[in-house]
Short mmCIF file of C-alpha atoms and ligand atoms in Angstrom, two decimals:
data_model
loop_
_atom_site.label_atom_id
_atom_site.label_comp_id
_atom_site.label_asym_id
_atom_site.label_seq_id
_atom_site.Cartn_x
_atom_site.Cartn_y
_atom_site.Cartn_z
CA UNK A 1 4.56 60.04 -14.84
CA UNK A 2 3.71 56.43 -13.50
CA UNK A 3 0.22 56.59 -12.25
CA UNK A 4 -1.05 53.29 -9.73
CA UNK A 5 -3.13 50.77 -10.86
CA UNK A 6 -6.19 51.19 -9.16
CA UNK A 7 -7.72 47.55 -8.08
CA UNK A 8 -10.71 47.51 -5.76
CA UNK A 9 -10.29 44.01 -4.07
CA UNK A 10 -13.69 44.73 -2.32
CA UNK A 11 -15.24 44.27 -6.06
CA UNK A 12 -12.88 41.68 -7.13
CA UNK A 13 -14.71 38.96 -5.26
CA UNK A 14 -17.97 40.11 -6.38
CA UNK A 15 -19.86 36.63 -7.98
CA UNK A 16 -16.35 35.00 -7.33
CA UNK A 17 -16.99 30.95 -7.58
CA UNK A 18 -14.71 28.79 -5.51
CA UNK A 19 -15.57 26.06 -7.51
CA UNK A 20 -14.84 27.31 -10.97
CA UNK A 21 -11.23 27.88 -9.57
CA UNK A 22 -9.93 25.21 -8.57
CA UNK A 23 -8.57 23.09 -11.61
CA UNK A 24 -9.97 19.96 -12.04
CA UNK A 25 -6.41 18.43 -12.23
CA UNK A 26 -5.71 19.69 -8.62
CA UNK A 27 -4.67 16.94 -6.76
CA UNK A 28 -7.23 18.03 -4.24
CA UNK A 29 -10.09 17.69 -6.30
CA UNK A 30 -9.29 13.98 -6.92
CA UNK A 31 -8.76 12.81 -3.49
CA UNK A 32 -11.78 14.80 -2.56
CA UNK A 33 -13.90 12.54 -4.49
CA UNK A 34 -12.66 10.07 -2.01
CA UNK A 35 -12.88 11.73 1.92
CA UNK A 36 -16.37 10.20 3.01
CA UNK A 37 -16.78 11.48 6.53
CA UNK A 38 -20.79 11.09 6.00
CA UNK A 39 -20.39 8.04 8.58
CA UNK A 40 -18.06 9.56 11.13
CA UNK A 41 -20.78 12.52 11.43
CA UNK A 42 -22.80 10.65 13.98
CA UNK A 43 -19.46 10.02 15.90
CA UNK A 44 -18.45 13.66 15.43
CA UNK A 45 -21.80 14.76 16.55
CA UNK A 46 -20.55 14.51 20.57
CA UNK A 47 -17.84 16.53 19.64
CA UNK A 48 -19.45 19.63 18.19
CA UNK A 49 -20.75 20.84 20.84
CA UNK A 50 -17.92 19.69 23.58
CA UNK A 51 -14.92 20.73 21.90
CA UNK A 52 -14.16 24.26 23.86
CA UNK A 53 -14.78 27.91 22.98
CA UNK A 54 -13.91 28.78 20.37
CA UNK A 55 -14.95 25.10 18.66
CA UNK A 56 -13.82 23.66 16.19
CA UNK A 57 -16.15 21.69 13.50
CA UNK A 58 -14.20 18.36 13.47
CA UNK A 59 -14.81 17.54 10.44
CA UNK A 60 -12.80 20.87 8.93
CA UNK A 61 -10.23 20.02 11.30
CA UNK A 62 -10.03 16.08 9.81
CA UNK A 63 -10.12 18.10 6.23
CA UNK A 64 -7.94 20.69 7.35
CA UNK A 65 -5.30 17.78 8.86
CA UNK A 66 -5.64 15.72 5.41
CA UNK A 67 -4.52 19.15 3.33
CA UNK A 68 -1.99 19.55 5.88
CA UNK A 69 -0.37 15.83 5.34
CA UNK A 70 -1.12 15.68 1.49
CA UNK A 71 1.07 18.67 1.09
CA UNK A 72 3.46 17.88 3.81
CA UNK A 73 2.47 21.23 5.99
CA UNK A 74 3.36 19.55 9.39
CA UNK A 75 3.47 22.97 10.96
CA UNK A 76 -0.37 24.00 12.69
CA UNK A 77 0.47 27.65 12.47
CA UNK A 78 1.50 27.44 8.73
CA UNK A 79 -1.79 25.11 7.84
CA UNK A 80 -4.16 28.05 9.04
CA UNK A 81 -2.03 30.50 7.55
CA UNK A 82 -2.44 28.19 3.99
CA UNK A 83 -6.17 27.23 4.38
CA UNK A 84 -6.80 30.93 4.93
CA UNK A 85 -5.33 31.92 2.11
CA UNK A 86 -5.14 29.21 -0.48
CA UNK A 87 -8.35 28.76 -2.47
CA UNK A 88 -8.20 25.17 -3.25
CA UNK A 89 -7.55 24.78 0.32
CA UNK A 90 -10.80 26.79 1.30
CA UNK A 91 -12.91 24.66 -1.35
CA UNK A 92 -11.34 21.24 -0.18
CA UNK A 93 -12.51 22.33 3.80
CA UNK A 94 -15.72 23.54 2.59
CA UNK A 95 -14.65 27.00 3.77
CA UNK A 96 -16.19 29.09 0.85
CA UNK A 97 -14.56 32.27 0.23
CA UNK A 98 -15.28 33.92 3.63
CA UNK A 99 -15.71 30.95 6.06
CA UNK A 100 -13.49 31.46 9.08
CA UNK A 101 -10.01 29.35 9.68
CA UNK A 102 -9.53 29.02 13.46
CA UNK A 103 -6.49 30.56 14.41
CA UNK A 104 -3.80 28.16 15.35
CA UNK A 105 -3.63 28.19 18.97
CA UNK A 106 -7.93 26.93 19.24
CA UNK A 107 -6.75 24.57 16.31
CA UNK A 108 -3.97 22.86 18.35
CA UNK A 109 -5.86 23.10 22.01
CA UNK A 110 -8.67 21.10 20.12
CA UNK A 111 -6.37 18.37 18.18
CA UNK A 112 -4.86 17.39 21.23
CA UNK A 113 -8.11 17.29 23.67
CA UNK A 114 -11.00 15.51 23.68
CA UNK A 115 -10.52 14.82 19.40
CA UNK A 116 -7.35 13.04 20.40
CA UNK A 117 -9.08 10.88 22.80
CA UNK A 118 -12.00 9.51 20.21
CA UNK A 119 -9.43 7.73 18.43
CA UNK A 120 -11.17 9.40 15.32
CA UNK A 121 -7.75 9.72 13.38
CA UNK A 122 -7.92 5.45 13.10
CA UNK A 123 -11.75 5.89 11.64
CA UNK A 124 -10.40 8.18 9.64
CA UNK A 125 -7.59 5.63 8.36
CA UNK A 126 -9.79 2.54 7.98
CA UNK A 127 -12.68 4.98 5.94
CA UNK A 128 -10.18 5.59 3.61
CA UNK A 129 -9.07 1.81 3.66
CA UNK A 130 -12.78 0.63 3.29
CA UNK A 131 -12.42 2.97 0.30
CA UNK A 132 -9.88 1.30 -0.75
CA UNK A 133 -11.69 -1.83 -0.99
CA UNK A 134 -14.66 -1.15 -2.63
CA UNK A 135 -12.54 0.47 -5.57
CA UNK A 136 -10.70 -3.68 -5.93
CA UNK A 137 -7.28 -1.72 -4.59
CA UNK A 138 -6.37 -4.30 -2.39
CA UNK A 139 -5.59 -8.00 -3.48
CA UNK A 140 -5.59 -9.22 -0.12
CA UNK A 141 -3.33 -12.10 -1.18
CA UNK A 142 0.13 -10.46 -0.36
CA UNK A 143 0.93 -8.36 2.42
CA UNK A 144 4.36 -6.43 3.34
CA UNK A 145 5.52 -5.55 6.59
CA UNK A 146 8.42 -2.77 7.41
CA UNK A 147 9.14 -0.10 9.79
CA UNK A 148 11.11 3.28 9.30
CA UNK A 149 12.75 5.26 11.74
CA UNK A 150 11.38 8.33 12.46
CA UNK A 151 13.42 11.17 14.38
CA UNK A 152 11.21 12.47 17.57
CA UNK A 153 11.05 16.49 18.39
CA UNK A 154 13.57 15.79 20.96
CA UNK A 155 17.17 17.54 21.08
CA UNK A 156 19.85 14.85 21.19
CA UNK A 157 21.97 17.37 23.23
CA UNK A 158 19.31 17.36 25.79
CA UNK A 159 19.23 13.34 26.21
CA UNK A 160 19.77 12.36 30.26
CA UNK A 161 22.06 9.04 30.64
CA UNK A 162 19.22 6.10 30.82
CA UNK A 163 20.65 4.82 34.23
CA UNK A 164 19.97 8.21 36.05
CA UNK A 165 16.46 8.17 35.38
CA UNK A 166 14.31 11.42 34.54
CA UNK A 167 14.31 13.91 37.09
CA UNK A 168 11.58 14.51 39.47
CA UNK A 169 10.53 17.52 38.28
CA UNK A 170 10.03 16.57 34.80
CA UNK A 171 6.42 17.26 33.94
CA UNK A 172 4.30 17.24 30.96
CA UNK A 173 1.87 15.54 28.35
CA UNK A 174 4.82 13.46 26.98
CA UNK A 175 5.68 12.24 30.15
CA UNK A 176 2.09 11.24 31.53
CA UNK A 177 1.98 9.54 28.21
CA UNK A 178 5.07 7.97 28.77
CA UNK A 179 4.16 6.58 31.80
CA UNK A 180 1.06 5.29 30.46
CA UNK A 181 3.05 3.14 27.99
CA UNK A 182 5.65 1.74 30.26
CA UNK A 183 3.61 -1.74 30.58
CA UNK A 184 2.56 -1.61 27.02
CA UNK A 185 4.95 -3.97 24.68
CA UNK A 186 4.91 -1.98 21.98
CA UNK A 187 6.34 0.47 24.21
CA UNK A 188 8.30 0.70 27.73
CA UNK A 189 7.78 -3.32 28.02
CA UNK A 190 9.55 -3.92 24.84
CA UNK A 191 13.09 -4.42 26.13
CA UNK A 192 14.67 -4.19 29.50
CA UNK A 193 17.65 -2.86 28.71
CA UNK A 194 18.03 0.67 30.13
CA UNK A 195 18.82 3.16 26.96
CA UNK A 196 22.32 4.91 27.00
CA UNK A 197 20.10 8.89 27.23
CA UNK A 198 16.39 9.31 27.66
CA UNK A 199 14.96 12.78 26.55
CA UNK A 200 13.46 14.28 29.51
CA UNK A 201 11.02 16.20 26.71
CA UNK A 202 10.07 13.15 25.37
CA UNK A 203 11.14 9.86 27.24
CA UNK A 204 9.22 7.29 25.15
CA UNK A 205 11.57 7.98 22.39
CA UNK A 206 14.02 5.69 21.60
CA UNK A 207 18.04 6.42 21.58
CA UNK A 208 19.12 4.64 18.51
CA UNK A 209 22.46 4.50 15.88
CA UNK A 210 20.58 2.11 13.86
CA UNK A 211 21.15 3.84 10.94
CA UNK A 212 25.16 3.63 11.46
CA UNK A 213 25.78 7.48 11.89
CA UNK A 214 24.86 9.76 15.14
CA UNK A 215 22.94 8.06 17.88
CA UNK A 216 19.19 10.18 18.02
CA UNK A 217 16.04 9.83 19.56
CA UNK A 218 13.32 8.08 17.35
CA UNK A 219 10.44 6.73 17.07
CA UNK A 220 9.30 4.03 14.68
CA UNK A 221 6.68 3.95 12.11
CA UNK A 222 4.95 0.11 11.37
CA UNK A 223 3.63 -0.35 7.95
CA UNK A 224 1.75 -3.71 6.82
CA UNK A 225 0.77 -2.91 2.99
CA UNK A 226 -0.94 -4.72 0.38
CA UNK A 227 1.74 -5.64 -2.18
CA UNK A 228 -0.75 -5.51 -5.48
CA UNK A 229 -0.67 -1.54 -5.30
CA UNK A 230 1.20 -0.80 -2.24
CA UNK A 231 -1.90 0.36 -0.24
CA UNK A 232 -1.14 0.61 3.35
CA UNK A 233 -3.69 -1.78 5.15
CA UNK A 234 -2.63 -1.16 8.96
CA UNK A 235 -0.26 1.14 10.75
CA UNK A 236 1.59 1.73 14.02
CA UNK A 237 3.83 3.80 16.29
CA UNK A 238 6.10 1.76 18.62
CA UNK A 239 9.57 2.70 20.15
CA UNK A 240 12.16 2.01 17.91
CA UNK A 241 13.54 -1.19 18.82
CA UNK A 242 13.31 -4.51 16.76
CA UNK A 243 11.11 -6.36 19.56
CA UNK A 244 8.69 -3.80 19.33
CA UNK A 245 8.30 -3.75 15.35
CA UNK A 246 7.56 -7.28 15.53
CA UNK A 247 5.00 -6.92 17.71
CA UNK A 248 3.32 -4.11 15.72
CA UNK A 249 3.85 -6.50 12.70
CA UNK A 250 1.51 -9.37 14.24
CA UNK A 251 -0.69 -6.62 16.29
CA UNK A 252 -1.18 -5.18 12.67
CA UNK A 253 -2.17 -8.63 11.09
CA UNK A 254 -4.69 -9.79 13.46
CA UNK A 255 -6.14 -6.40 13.16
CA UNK A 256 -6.79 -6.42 9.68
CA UNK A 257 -8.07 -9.97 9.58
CA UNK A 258 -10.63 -8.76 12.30
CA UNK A 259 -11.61 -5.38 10.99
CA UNK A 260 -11.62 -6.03 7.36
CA UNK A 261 -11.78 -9.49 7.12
CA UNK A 262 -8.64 -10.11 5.27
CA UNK A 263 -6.78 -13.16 5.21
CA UNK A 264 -3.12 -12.48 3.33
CA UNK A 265 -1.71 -15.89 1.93
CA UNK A 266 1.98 -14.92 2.24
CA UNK A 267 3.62 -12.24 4.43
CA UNK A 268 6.80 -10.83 3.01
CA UNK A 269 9.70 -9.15 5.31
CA UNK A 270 13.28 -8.93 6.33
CA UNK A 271 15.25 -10.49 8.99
CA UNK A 272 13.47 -8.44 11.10
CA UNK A 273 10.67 -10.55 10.80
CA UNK A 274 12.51 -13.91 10.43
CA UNK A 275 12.99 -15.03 14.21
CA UNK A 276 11.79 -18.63 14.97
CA UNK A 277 8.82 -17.47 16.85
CA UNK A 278 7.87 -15.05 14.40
CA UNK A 279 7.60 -18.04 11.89
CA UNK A 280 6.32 -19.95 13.46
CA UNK A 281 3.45 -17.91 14.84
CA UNK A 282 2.68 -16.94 10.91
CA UNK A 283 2.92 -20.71 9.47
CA UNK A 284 1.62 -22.46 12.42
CA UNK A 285 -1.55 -19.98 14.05
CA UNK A 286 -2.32 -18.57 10.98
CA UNK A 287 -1.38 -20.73 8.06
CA UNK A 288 0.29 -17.36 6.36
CA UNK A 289 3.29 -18.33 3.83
CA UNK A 290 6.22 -16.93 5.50
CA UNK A 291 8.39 -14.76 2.13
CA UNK A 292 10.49 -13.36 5.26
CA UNK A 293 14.19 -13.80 5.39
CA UNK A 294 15.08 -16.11 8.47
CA UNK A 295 17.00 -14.89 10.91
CA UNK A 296 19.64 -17.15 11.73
CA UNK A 297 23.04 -17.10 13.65
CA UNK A 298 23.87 -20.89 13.26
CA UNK A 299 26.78 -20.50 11.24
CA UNK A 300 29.83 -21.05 12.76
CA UNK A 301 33.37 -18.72 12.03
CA UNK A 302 36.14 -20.97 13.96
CA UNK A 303 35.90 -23.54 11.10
CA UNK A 304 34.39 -26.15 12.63
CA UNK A 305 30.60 -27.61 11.51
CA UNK A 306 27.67 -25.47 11.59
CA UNK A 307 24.15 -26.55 11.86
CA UNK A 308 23.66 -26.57 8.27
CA UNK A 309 26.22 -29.07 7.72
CA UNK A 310 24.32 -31.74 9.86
CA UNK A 311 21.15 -33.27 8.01
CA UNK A 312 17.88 -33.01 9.74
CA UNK A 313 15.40 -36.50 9.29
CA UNK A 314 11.63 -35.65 10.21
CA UNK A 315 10.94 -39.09 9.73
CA UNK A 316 12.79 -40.09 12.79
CA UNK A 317 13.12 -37.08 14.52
CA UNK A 318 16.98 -37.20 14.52
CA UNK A 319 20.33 -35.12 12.83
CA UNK A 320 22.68 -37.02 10.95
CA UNK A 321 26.18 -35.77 11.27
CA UNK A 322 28.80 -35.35 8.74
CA UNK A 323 30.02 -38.38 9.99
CA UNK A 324 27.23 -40.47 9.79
CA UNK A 325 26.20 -40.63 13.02
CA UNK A 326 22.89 -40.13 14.38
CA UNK A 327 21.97 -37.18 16.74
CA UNK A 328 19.00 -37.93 18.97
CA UNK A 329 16.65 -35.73 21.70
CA UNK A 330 14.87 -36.87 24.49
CA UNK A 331 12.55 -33.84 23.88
CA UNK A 332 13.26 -31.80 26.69
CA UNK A 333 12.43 -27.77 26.10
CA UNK A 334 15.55 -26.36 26.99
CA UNK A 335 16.49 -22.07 26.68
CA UNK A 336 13.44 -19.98 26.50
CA UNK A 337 11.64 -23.26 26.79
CA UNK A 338 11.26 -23.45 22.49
CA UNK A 339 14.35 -25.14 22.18
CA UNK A 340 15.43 -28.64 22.04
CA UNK A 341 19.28 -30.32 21.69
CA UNK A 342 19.79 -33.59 19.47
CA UNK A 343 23.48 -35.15 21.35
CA UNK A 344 25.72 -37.45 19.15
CA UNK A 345 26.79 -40.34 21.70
CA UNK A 346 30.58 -39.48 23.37
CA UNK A 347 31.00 -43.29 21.96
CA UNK A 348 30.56 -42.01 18.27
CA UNK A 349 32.60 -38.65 18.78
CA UNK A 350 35.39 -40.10 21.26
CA UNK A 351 36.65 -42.15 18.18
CA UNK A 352 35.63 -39.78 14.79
CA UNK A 353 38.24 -38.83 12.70
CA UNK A 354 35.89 -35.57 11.84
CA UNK A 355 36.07 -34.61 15.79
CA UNK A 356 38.62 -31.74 15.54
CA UNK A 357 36.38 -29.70 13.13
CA UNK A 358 33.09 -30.69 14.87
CA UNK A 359 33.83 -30.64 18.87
CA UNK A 360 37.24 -30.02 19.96
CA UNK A 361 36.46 -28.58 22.97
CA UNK A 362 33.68 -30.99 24.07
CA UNK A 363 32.98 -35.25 24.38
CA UNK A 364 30.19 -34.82 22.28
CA UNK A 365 28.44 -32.31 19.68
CA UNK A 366 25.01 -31.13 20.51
CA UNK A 367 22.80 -29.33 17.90
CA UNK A 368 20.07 -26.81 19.36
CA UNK A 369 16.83 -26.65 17.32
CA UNK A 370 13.50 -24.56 17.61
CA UNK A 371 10.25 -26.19 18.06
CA UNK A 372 9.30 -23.70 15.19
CA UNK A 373 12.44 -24.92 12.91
CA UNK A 374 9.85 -26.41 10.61
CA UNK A 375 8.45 -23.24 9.92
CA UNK A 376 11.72 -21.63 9.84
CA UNK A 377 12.88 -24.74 6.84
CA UNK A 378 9.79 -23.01 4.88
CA UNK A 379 10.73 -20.30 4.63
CA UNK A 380 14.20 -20.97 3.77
CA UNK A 381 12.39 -23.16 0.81
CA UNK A 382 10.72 -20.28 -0.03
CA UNK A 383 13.54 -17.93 -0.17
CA UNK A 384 15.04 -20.21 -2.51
CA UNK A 385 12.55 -20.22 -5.04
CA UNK A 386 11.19 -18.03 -7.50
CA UNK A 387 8.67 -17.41 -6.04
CA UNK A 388 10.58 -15.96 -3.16
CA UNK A 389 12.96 -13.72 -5.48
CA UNK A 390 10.17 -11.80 -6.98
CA UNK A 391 8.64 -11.79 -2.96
CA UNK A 392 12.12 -10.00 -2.51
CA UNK A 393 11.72 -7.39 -5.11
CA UNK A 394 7.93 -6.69 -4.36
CA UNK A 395 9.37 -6.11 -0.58
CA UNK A 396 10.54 -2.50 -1.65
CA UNK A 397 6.70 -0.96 -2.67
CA UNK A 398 7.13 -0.47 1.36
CA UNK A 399 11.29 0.60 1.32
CA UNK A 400 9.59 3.02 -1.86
CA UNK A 401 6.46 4.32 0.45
CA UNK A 402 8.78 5.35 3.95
CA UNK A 403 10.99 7.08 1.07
CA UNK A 404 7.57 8.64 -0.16
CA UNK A 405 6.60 9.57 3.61
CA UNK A 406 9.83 11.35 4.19
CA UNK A 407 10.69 13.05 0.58
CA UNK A 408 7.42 14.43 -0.24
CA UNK A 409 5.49 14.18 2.52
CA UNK A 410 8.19 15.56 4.66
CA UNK A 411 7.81 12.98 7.80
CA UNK A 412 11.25 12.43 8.70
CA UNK A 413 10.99 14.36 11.92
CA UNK A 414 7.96 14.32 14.14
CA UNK A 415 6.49 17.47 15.10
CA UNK A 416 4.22 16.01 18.11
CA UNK A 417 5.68 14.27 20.72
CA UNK A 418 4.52 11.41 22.90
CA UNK A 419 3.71 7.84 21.71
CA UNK A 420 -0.14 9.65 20.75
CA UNK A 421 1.70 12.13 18.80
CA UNK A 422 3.43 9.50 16.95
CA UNK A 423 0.13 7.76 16.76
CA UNK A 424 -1.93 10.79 15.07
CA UNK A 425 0.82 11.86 13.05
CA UNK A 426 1.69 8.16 11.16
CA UNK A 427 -2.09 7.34 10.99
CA UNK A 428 -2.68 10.91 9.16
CA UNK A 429 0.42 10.02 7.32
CA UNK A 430 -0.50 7.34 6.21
CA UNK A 431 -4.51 8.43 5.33
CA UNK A 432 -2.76 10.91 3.28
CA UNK A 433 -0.46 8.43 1.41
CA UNK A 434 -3.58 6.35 0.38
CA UNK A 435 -5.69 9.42 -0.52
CA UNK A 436 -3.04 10.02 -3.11
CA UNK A 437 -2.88 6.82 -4.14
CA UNK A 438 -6.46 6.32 -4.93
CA UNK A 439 -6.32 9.79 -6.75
CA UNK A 440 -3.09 8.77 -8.67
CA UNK A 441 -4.90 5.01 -9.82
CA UNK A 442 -8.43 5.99 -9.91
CA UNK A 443 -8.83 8.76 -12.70
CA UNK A 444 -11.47 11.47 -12.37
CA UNK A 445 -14.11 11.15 -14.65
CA UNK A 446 -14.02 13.59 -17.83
CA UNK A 447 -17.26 15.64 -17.89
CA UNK A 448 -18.81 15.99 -21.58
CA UNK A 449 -19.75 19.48 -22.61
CA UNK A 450 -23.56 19.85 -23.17
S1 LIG B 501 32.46 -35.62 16.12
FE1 LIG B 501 30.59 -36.73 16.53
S2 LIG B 501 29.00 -35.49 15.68
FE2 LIG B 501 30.90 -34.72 14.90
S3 LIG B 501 31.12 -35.66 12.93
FE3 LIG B 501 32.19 -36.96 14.40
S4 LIG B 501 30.69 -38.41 15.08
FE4 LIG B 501 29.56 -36.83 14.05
#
């Protein structure tokens, strides 16, 4: 007969050491070496005592929220359910082997209070980036910008048409946060074109078919990394729109030049980034080498001349034409008041043999240039060059990192909602990413036997 096994799990514990079992390859143990929340303490202090009964110690929620994005467990009642029972978990939250995990309910009341409000999750970010620093991780020569789409918890079915409006009744944390975005440009002042269906569970995401297939709602995530080892030196939510992305982009730059002091030498981007203004505001406010592809809808399709085909002289300020003739502009700001138009005289055109594939339809042809077209001549030098090919191919360490955030970190649908959910959950996102980072390029130190 089959007898049981008899195991007393009351004596299995007994002189257990949490830190004997967890390997010393666990990837925990090596980013561990890097969570410093020794200076946060004094800012945590206010919130140990403030935080609601039951509390929560902040800093095992931070650890607790770091295991959770390392491991891509998004889910708050799954993370207690792991810390509690996971030992490497327990060691990496200081937990020991019978510290209490708060049950998920406390832990979620307490994330989105008063911890939410500190702003704690960006300290968090930039003590990690400071790390990052000290360890030589970030050139500060090169920096990349992108943004990713990321899908918001809000059912597509569910979307409103834009032109109706939410209802009255619509209430909620997403929508008091939506309405305190609605002036902010990264937001609700972005655009003012009404989108086709608003979620009435989370308006400030944005309906989008960007990505070609079904329309959804979305939210986007900003990254501006360092391009020697892809270490993510700023990052933002906005809606998803392209006005908004630039925005984060030069939000995101000023930021790091006035929090850490660094000064990139060459920005590289996409067409995204490659409007006039956009180049001009890099070359011409902060002397930053624009690697961006320009963004330019000069080229004609009916056959006749485009832009390109006319020859601009800085010398004398003037277009010469195919023809020969010279364009001139009396330096009026015409458009958005950044544009100015260089005529060929109706005495040149009337009697050109070249008119029918210039201006058939008009007396004269009139070219439109930015003020910031000498910027925007850069960085079409710059694409053109070497230089600008391998700026091209160093532009996908950020492609390779949203691919990273949504493969193995799992991000590709939000789990909070509200622009401050999209906040805390690409800034923890993106702590995480550079935790592992610093763990994969930093190797832990081999211990010699006594
Ligand atoms: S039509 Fe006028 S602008 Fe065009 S090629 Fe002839 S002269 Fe030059």
């Amino acid at each position: 007969m089959m007898g049981h096994r008899q195991v007393d799990q009351a004596a299995f514990f007994y002189e257990f050491s949490l830190e004997k079992h967890v390997p010393t390859e666990h990837l925990l143990r090596s980013i561990d070496r890097f969570v410093e929340l020794g200076a946060l303490r004094r800012e945590l202090a206010a919130f140990y005592s403030t935080l609601g009964r039951p509390s929560i110690d902040p800093e095992l929620m931070i650890r607790m929220l770091i295991v959770g994005y390392c491991f891509g467990i998004r889910s708050e009642r799954r993370l207690c359910e792991e810390v509690h029972l996971n030992l490497a978990y327990r060691w990496f939250c200081r937990l020991g082997l019978d510290g209490c995990v708060p049950d998920h309910s406390t832990f979620s009341k307490n994330r989105h209070g008063r911890f939410r409000q500190s702003d704690l999750l960006r300290r968090v970010f930039e003590t990690v980036l400071q790390r990052c620093l000290r360890e030589g991780l970030v050139g500060g020569e090169g920096f990349a910008v992108d943004a990713s789409l990321i899908k918001a918890d809000a059912n597509r079915q569910n979307g409103i048409e834009g032109e109706k409006g939410l209802p009255p009744e619509a209430t909620g944390r997403a929508i008091e946060e939506y309405l305190a975005v609605l002036d902010d440009a990264a937001f609700g002042a972005a655009t003012e074109v009404t989108p086709k269906f608003v979620s009435p569970a989370d308006p400030a995401a944005r309906w989008t078919g960007a990505h070609g297939g079904q329309a959804f709602f979305a939210y986007s995530t900003n990254y501006l990394i360092d391009v020697e080892n892809a270490i993510i030196v700023d990052v933002e939510a906005t809606t998803a729109i392209r006005q908004a992305e630039v925005l984060a982009a030069k939000r995101m730059i000023e930021r790091t030049m006035e929090r850490f002091d660094l000064y990139p030498a060459r920005l590289l981007g996409d067409s995204a980034y490659g409007s006039a203004e956009m180049l001009g505001w890099l070359v011409y406010e902060h002397g930053i080498e624009p690697h961006v592809t320009v963004f330019d809808k000069s080229a004609r399709k009916d056959g006749t001349f485009s832009r390109d085909d006319f020859t601009y002289d800085p010398a004398g300020d003037v277009y010469r034409c195919p023809g020969g003739a010279m364009l001139t502009t009396t330096g009026t700001l015409v458009n958005d008041g950044a544009t100015m138009l260089y005529r060929a005289s109706k005495h040149d055109c009337e009697g050109c043999a070249l008119k029918h594939r210039c201006c058939p339809k008009e007396p004269a042809r009139k070219i439109p240039r930015s003020i910031h077209e000498g910027a925007r001549d850069r960085a079409r030098q710059i694409a053109k060059s070497w230089q600008g090919q391998t700026s091209r191919r160093l532009r996908k360490k950020v492609e390779m990192l949203f691919a990273h955030l949504k493969r193995i970190l799992k991000l590709d649908r939000l789990r909070l909602r509200g622009p401050n959910g999209a906040r805390d959950e690409f800034l923890l996102a993106a702590t995480a990413q550079n935790l592992r980072k610093l763990a994969k390029l930093i190797p832990m130190p081999i211990l010699r036997q006594a």
